[in-house]
Amino acid sequence: MSTPEQTTATTMLAERFYAATKEIKLEHIPIPTPGPGEVLIKVAYCGICHSDLSLIDGNFPARVPVITQGHEVAGTVAALGPGVNQWKVGDRVIPSAGKACLSCRNCLRGDFANCLDLNLMAFAYDGGWAEYVVAGAIGCTRVPDNVPLEQAALLADAVSTPFAAVVRTAKVHLGNAVGIWGVGGVGTHLVQLVKLAGGVPIIAVDINDAALERATRLGADYAFRSDDPDLNAKINEATGGRRLDVAFDAVGISATTRQAVANLDSYGQVVTVGMSAQNIEAGSFMEFSLLRKQIKGHLGYKVQDISILAELLSRGRLDLSESVTEIVPLSEIHRGIEMLEKKINNPIRILVQP
Ligand SMILES: [Zn+2]
Ligand SMILES: [Zn+2]
């Protein structure tokens, strides 16, 4: 391995999550060494995601006793592992947040992109709330020169997951009437991407007036409160009576899915992007069968989605300048986590800067 750029340090500051006690500590640990086919990345920014909170609060089971969290990384290549020749030190990259397991039935037939037991960064191996992180050289995405690294960090999940929901799962196309339940972090990006995909009209539904105001500013044609007793009538009127072709549920509780399903046109589909432990109570069999309604679950994105988004940003088609709500230094990681937990300042994305 070559020496990390501009440093002779052998240790680095990292957040460490202890599964047994659910404690978060800031510690100095050895700078990791990239193995064959891996690169060491100096982390510029790393997002704080709801799935990170789910590990802390126990909703996601811990896979290892101690781990560095954070999986939404953008940074620069600091060192190359043996055999890596696709990258050079100083390249600006977004690493893939998952590694194929190499042993499931899809991996065994070479379909690594559809691995059934993906090892996830920050859950199975150390992530990016640290000064450095190790990632596979294959799976890194180059960040265009004119894209700031703080916006690049958003592409590692916060924007790529909504992108894949719009383009791959829902297949939104020009002229689709689209509703979006929950316009926080994920839902705000859904609004922007549905607009790019040609959805019309775009209807944002939320309980938070500030979030609704922001969704309108970023592309929603209508913004309705979810507790409005006239919600269904308003959606009916906004769509000229045809109701919704696609409804995204970015909240993921039975109440929002129920509202979304109730507002579908025949053959319409609800795509669930949000997640909770609640059961889906979507309506009657009669409603589904007679009107051929559908519900689809969505998770994640493909690595190539990150480079598509990087190009949209680079060419000015997508504006994420409002998406970084706050940048906290790694030493204040506890404050950043609390801001997301309590939704302080109605955040789209909070980034950690090591
Ligand atoms: Zn994430
Ligand atoms: Zn696999």
Short mmCIF file of C-alpha atoms and ligand atoms in Angstrom, two decimals:
data_model
loop_
_atom_site.label_atom_id
_atom_site.label_comp_id
_atom_site.label_asym_id
_atom_site.label_seq_id
_atom_site.Cartn_x
_atom_site.Cartn_y
_atom_site.Cartn_z
CA MET A 1 0.00 0.00 0.00
CA SER A 2 1.16 3.54 -0.70
CA THR A 3 1.18 6.03 2.16
CA PRO A 4 -2.01 8.08 2.71
CA GLU A 5 -1.72 11.46 1.07
CA GLN A 6 -0.56 14.41 3.17
CA THR A 7 -0.38 12.45 6.37
CA THR A 8 2.02 10.28 8.23
CA ALA A 9 -0.49 9.63 10.98
CA THR A 10 -1.23 6.01 11.76
CA THR A 11 -4.44 6.61 13.70
CA MET A 12 -7.64 8.45 12.89
CA LEU A 13 -10.74 9.72 14.64
CA ALA A 14 -13.76 7.46 14.14
CA GLU A 15 -17.25 7.05 15.55
CA ARG A 16 -17.68 3.58 17.08
CA PHE A 17 -21.04 1.97 17.83
CA TYR A 18 -21.06 -0.72 20.53
CA ALA A 19 -23.95 -3.13 19.92
CA ALA A 20 -24.07 -4.59 23.44
CA THR A 21 -24.58 -1.23 25.19
CA LYS A 22 -25.87 0.78 22.18
CA GLU A 23 -23.23 3.39 23.04
CA ILE A 24 -21.59 5.72 20.54
CA LYS A 25 -18.01 6.70 21.22
CA LEU A 26 -15.43 8.80 19.41
CA GLU A 27 -12.13 6.94 19.40
CA HIS A 28 -8.73 7.04 17.79
CA ILE A 29 -8.27 3.79 15.88
CA PRO A 30 -5.67 2.63 13.34
CA ILE A 31 -6.10 3.96 9.79
CA PRO A 32 -7.27 0.87 7.87
CA THR A 33 -5.15 -0.72 5.14
CA PRO A 34 -6.79 -1.39 1.76
CA GLY A 35 -6.56 -5.02 0.71
CA PRO A 36 -6.32 -6.38 -2.86
CA GLY A 37 -8.88 -4.65 -5.07
CA GLU A 38 -9.64 -2.00 -2.44
CA VAL A 39 -8.94 1.70 -2.04
CA LEU A 40 -8.49 3.85 1.05
CA ILE A 41 -10.70 6.94 0.84
CA LYS A 42 -10.17 10.15 2.80
CA VAL A 43 -13.73 11.01 3.80
CA ALA A 44 -14.78 14.55 2.89
CA TYR A 45 -18.43 14.19 3.97
CA CYS A 46 -20.66 11.34 5.09
CA GLY A 47 -24.44 11.55 5.48
CA ILE A 48 -26.47 10.68 8.56
CA CYS A 49 -29.28 8.35 7.43
CA HIS A 50 -32.38 6.97 9.15
CA SER A 51 -30.93 3.49 8.72
CA ASP A 52 -27.96 4.57 10.89
CA LEU A 53 -30.47 5.55 13.58
CA SER A 54 -32.19 2.17 13.17
CA LEU A 55 -28.97 0.39 14.13
CA ILE A 56 -28.59 2.63 17.19
CA ASP A 57 -32.17 2.17 18.40
CA GLY A 58 -32.11 -1.58 17.74
CA ASN A 59 -34.69 -1.68 14.90
CA PHE A 60 -31.95 -3.12 12.69
CA PRO A 61 -30.06 -6.03 14.25
CA ALA A 62 -26.32 -5.52 14.77
CA ARG A 63 -24.16 -7.87 12.71
CA VAL A 64 -20.90 -7.15 14.52
CA PRO A 65 -20.18 -6.10 18.13
CA VAL A 66 -18.37 -2.83 17.26
CA ILE A 67 -18.55 -0.84 14.04
CA THR A 68 -17.93 2.59 12.54
CA GLN A 69 -21.26 3.87 11.19
CA GLY A 70 -22.06 6.03 8.14
CA HIS A 71 -22.55 4.71 4.61
CA GLU A 72 -23.14 7.85 2.52
CA VAL A 73 -19.56 8.79 1.72
CA ALA A 74 -17.88 11.19 -0.71
CA GLY A 75 -14.14 11.73 -0.58
CA THR A 76 -10.81 11.38 -2.31
CA VAL A 77 -8.72 8.30 -2.95
CA ALA A 78 -5.85 8.35 -0.43
CA ALA A 79 -4.14 5.01 -1.12
CA LEU A 80 -4.49 2.02 -3.42
CA GLY A 81 -4.54 -1.62 -2.39
CA PRO A 82 -2.57 -4.25 -4.34
CA GLY A 83 -3.71 -4.68 -7.94
CA VAL A 84 -5.78 -1.50 -8.15
CA ASN A 85 -5.10 0.44 -11.34
CA GLN A 86 -8.50 2.05 -12.11
CA TRP A 87 -7.95 4.89 -9.65
CA LYS A 88 -5.15 7.20 -8.59
CA VAL A 89 -4.51 9.05 -5.35
CA GLY A 90 -6.52 12.27 -5.29
CA ASP A 91 -9.44 11.03 -7.43
CA ARG A 92 -12.83 12.24 -6.13
CA VAL A 93 -15.16 9.29 -5.57
CA ILE A 94 -18.39 7.98 -4.05
CA PRO A 95 -17.83 4.42 -2.82
CA SER A 96 -20.50 1.76 -3.14
CA ALA A 97 -22.10 1.08 0.24
CA GLY A 98 -22.35 -2.67 -0.28
CA LYS A 99 -20.18 -5.66 -1.12
CA ALA A 100 -21.57 -8.79 -2.78
CA CYS A 101 -21.39 -11.81 -0.47
CA LEU A 102 -19.90 -14.05 -3.24
CA SER A 103 -21.71 -17.10 -1.86
CA CYS A 104 -25.50 -16.67 -2.36
CA ARG A 105 -27.23 -18.29 -5.35
CA ASN A 106 -27.19 -15.04 -7.37
CA CYS A 107 -23.51 -14.38 -6.66
CA LEU A 108 -22.66 -17.99 -7.59
CA ARG A 109 -24.09 -17.43 -11.06
CA GLY A 110 -22.21 -14.13 -11.45
CA ASP A 111 -25.18 -11.83 -10.76
CA PHE A 112 -23.34 -9.81 -8.09
CA ALA A 113 -25.58 -6.75 -8.58
CA ASN A 114 -28.50 -8.81 -7.28
CA CYS A 115 -26.67 -10.39 -4.35
CA LEU A 116 -29.22 -11.70 -1.85
CA ASP A 117 -27.00 -11.20 1.19
CA LEU A 118 -25.21 -7.92 0.52
CA ASN A 119 -22.62 -6.93 3.13
CA LEU A 120 -23.50 -3.31 3.84
CA MET A 121 -21.02 -0.62 4.79
CA ALA A 122 -21.61 0.56 8.37
CA PHE A 123 -23.51 -2.63 9.18
CA ALA A 124 -21.17 -5.46 8.11
CA TYR A 125 -17.92 -3.50 7.82
CA ASP A 126 -16.62 -0.10 8.96
CA GLY A 127 -18.22 2.99 7.41
CA GLY A 128 -17.52 6.65 6.87
CA TRP A 129 -18.05 8.52 10.14
CA ALA A 130 -14.27 8.50 10.30
CA GLU A 131 -11.35 10.23 8.66
CA TYR A 132 -10.76 7.28 6.32
CA VAL A 133 -12.77 4.37 4.99
CA VAL A 134 -11.82 1.32 2.89
CA ALA A 135 -14.01 0.44 -0.10
CA GLY A 136 -13.91 -1.80 -3.16
CA ALA A 137 -12.18 -0.17 -6.15
CA ILE A 138 -14.93 -1.64 -8.31
CA GLY A 139 -18.16 0.12 -7.34
CA CYS A 140 -16.63 3.55 -6.77
CA THR A 141 -18.19 6.32 -8.86
CA ARG A 142 -16.14 9.27 -10.13
CA VAL A 143 -17.42 12.69 -9.00
CA PRO A 144 -17.39 15.25 -11.85
CA ASP A 145 -15.04 18.20 -11.21
CA ASN A 146 -17.88 20.73 -11.01
CA VAL A 147 -19.91 18.75 -8.46
CA PRO A 148 -19.11 19.71 -4.84
CA LEU A 149 -18.28 16.75 -2.58
CA GLU A 150 -21.02 17.67 -0.10
CA GLN A 151 -23.59 17.21 -2.88
CA ALA A 152 -21.80 14.04 -4.02
CA ALA A 153 -22.35 12.55 -0.55
CA LEU A 154 -26.12 12.92 -1.11
CA LEU A 155 -25.89 10.66 -4.15
CA ALA A 156 -24.66 7.73 -2.07
CA ASP A 157 -28.21 6.94 -0.89
CA ALA A 158 -30.32 10.02 -0.06
CA VAL A 159 -30.92 10.80 -3.74
CA SER A 160 -30.10 7.47 -5.40
CA THR A 161 -32.75 5.52 -3.48
CA PRO A 162 -35.54 7.93 -4.54
CA PHE A 163 -34.07 7.92 -8.08
CA ALA A 164 -34.35 4.14 -8.31
CA ALA A 165 -37.87 4.26 -6.82
CA VAL A 166 -38.99 6.73 -9.51
CA VAL A 167 -37.12 5.29 -12.49
CA ARG A 168 -36.79 1.56 -11.80
CA THR A 169 -39.63 0.52 -9.49
CA ALA A 170 -42.44 2.96 -10.36
CA LYS A 171 -41.20 3.69 -13.91
CA VAL A 172 -42.77 7.17 -13.75
CA HIS A 173 -43.15 8.66 -17.19
CA LEU A 174 -44.26 11.86 -18.86
CA GLY A 175 -47.82 12.75 -17.90
CA ASN A 176 -48.20 10.48 -14.87
CA ALA A 177 -50.19 12.01 -12.02
CA VAL A 178 -48.03 11.40 -8.95
CA GLY A 179 -48.64 11.76 -5.22
CA ILE A 180 -45.87 11.75 -2.64
CA TRP A 181 -46.73 11.00 0.99
CA GLY A 182 -44.05 12.37 3.31
CA VAL A 183 -41.86 15.15 1.93
CA GLY A 184 -38.96 15.02 4.37
CA GLY A 185 -35.51 13.91 3.18
CA VAL A 186 -36.55 11.09 0.82
CA GLY A 187 -39.82 12.68 -0.26
CA THR A 188 -38.26 16.02 -1.19
CA HIS A 189 -35.92 14.24 -3.59
CA LEU A 190 -38.86 12.20 -4.91
CA VAL A 191 -40.59 15.49 -5.80
CA GLN A 192 -37.53 16.75 -7.69
CA LEU A 193 -36.95 13.46 -9.54
CA VAL A 194 -40.62 12.96 -10.43
CA LYS A 195 -40.55 16.46 -11.91
CA LEU A 196 -37.48 15.52 -13.99
CA ALA A 197 -39.25 12.33 -15.11
CA GLY A 198 -42.24 14.35 -16.30
CA GLY A 199 -44.85 13.60 -13.64
CA VAL A 200 -47.81 15.99 -13.79
CA PRO A 201 -49.42 17.04 -11.59
CA ILE A 202 -47.17 16.36 -8.59
CA ILE A 203 -49.03 16.33 -5.29
CA ALA A 204 -47.15 16.47 -1.98
CA VAL A 205 -48.92 15.22 1.17
CA ASP A 206 -47.49 15.76 4.64
CA ILE A 207 -48.43 16.77 8.16
CA ASN A 208 -45.71 19.43 8.33
CA ASP A 209 -46.47 22.83 6.77
CA ALA A 210 -42.79 23.81 6.40
CA ALA A 211 -42.07 20.58 4.51
CA LEU A 212 -45.09 21.19 2.26
CA GLU A 213 -43.92 24.74 1.54
CA ARG A 214 -40.47 23.44 0.59
CA ALA A 215 -41.96 20.71 -1.63
CA THR A 216 -43.95 23.36 -3.50
CA ARG A 217 -40.81 25.45 -3.98
CA LEU A 218 -38.93 22.42 -5.35
CA GLY A 219 -41.53 21.30 -7.84
CA ALA A 220 -44.82 20.06 -6.35
CA ASP A 221 -47.89 21.49 -8.07
CA TYR A 222 -50.08 20.92 -5.00
CA ALA A 223 -49.34 20.51 -1.30
CA PHE A 224 -52.03 19.04 0.97
CA ARG A 225 -52.05 18.19 4.64
CA SER A 226 -52.55 14.51 5.35
CA ASP A 227 -54.98 15.31 8.16
CA ASP A 228 -57.20 17.37 5.86
CA PRO A 229 -60.65 15.67 5.94
CA ASP A 230 -61.10 16.76 2.31
CA LEU A 231 -57.78 15.27 1.14
CA ASN A 232 -59.29 12.73 -1.26
CA ALA A 233 -61.63 15.30 -2.78
CA LYS A 234 -58.74 17.73 -3.24
CA ILE A 235 -56.62 15.09 -4.99
CA ASN A 236 -59.60 14.24 -7.17
CA GLU A 237 -60.00 17.88 -8.13
CA ALA A 238 -56.26 18.49 -8.66
CA THR A 239 -56.07 15.60 -11.13
CA GLY A 240 -59.27 16.46 -12.98
CA GLY A 241 -60.93 13.36 -11.59
CA ARG A 242 -58.39 10.84 -12.89
CA ARG A 243 -56.61 10.47 -9.50
CA LEU A 244 -53.06 9.09 -9.22
CA ASP A 245 -51.09 6.81 -11.52
CA VAL A 246 -48.29 6.53 -8.97
CA ALA A 247 -48.25 7.23 -5.23
CA PHE A 248 -45.02 7.06 -3.26
CA ASP A 249 -45.29 6.33 0.44
CA ALA A 250 -42.10 7.77 1.89
CA VAL A 251 -43.49 7.49 5.44
CA GLY A 252 -44.23 3.77 5.54
CA ILE A 253 -47.01 3.49 8.12
CA SER A 254 -50.40 1.89 7.54
CA ALA A 255 -52.22 5.26 7.63
CA THR A 256 -50.18 6.74 4.78
CA THR A 257 -50.30 3.60 2.62
CA ARG A 258 -54.07 3.48 3.11
CA GLN A 259 -54.46 7.10 1.96
CA ALA A 260 -52.16 6.51 -1.00
CA VAL A 261 -54.03 3.39 -2.15
CA ALA A 262 -57.40 5.13 -1.75
CA ASN A 263 -56.30 7.86 -4.16
CA LEU A 264 -55.09 5.61 -6.98
CA ASP A 265 -56.61 5.50 -10.43
CA SER A 266 -57.38 2.04 -11.79
CA TYR A 267 -54.10 0.26 -12.59
CA GLY A 268 -52.40 2.78 -10.30
CA GLN A 269 -49.55 1.72 -8.05
CA VAL A 270 -48.31 2.59 -4.60
CA VAL A 271 -44.54 2.29 -4.15
CA THR A 272 -43.43 2.04 -0.53
CA VAL A 273 -40.09 3.70 0.11
CA GLY A 274 -40.51 4.39 3.82
CA MET A 275 -40.34 1.57 6.32
CA SER A 276 -41.76 0.65 9.71
CA ALA A 277 -42.69 -2.48 11.62
CA GLN A 278 -46.41 -1.81 11.08
CA ASN A 279 -48.55 -4.08 8.93
CA ILE A 280 -49.74 -2.81 5.57
CA GLU A 281 -53.51 -2.35 5.77
CA ALA A 282 -54.29 -1.22 2.29
CA GLY A 283 -57.98 -1.71 1.70
CA SER A 284 -60.37 -4.36 0.51
CA PHE A 285 -59.71 -7.17 -1.95
CA MET A 286 -62.67 -5.76 -3.86
CA GLU A 287 -60.95 -2.41 -4.33
CA PHE A 288 -57.71 -4.07 -5.47
CA SER A 289 -59.18 -6.58 -7.84
CA LEU A 290 -61.87 -4.42 -9.43
CA LEU A 291 -59.52 -1.48 -9.97
CA ARG A 292 -56.36 -3.59 -10.55
CA LYS A 293 -54.41 -1.54 -8.00
CA GLN A 294 -50.89 -2.56 -7.06
CA ILE A 295 -48.49 -2.09 -4.16
CA LYS A 296 -44.75 -2.47 -4.72
CA GLY A 297 -41.94 -2.38 -2.19
CA HIS A 298 -38.78 -0.47 -3.02
CA LEU A 299 -35.28 -0.63 -1.57
CA GLY A 300 -31.94 0.80 -2.63
CA TYR A 301 -30.48 1.58 -6.05
CA LYS A 302 -27.96 0.32 -8.54
CA VAL A 303 -24.39 1.63 -8.53
CA GLN A 304 -24.88 3.04 -12.04
CA ASP A 305 -27.71 5.24 -10.70
CA ILE A 306 -25.09 7.25 -8.80
CA SER A 307 -23.22 8.13 -12.00
CA ILE A 308 -26.48 9.07 -13.77
CA LEU A 309 -27.27 11.45 -10.90
CA ALA A 310 -23.71 12.81 -10.93
CA GLU A 311 -24.17 13.69 -14.61
CA LEU A 312 -27.57 15.32 -13.97
CA LEU A 313 -25.93 17.44 -11.27
CA SER A 314 -22.88 18.21 -13.39
CA ARG A 315 -25.02 19.37 -16.31
CA GLY A 316 -27.27 21.48 -14.12
CA ARG A 317 -30.41 19.39 -14.64
CA LEU A 318 -30.79 18.65 -10.93
CA ASP A 319 -30.29 21.21 -8.17
CA LEU A 320 -29.49 19.82 -4.72
CA SER A 321 -28.29 23.10 -3.26
CA GLU A 322 -31.05 23.00 -0.61
CA SER A 323 -30.46 19.39 0.34
CA VAL A 324 -27.58 19.82 2.78
CA THR A 325 -29.38 21.10 5.86
CA GLU A 326 -26.34 21.16 8.12
CA ILE A 327 -22.73 19.98 8.24
CA VAL A 328 -21.48 18.89 11.67
CA PRO A 329 -17.87 18.09 12.52
CA LEU A 330 -17.20 14.43 13.39
CA SER A 331 -16.44 15.54 16.95
CA GLU A 332 -20.11 16.64 17.19
CA ILE A 333 -21.61 13.45 15.73
CA HIS A 334 -23.93 13.11 18.73
CA ARG A 335 -25.50 16.48 17.89
CA GLY A 336 -25.97 15.51 14.25
CA ILE A 337 -27.70 12.26 15.22
CA GLU A 338 -29.99 14.11 17.63
CA MET A 339 -30.90 16.67 14.94
CA LEU A 340 -32.08 13.88 12.64
CA GLU A 341 -33.83 11.95 15.44
CA LYS A 342 -35.79 15.00 16.56
CA LYS A 343 -36.13 16.44 13.03
CA ILE A 344 -34.60 19.72 14.23
CA ASN A 345 -34.77 22.32 11.41
CA ASN A 346 -36.79 19.85 9.28
CA PRO A 347 -33.62 18.34 7.76
CA ILE A 348 -33.23 16.91 4.27
CA ARG A 349 -29.69 15.66 4.93
CA ILE A 350 -27.23 16.32 7.72
CA LEU A 351 -23.61 15.57 6.81
CA VAL A 352 -20.67 14.69 9.01
CA GLN A 353 -17.33 16.27 8.15
CA PRO A 354 -14.36 14.38 9.64
ZN ZN B 1 -28.58 5.86 3.85
ZN ZN B 2 -24.44 -12.76 -2.78
#
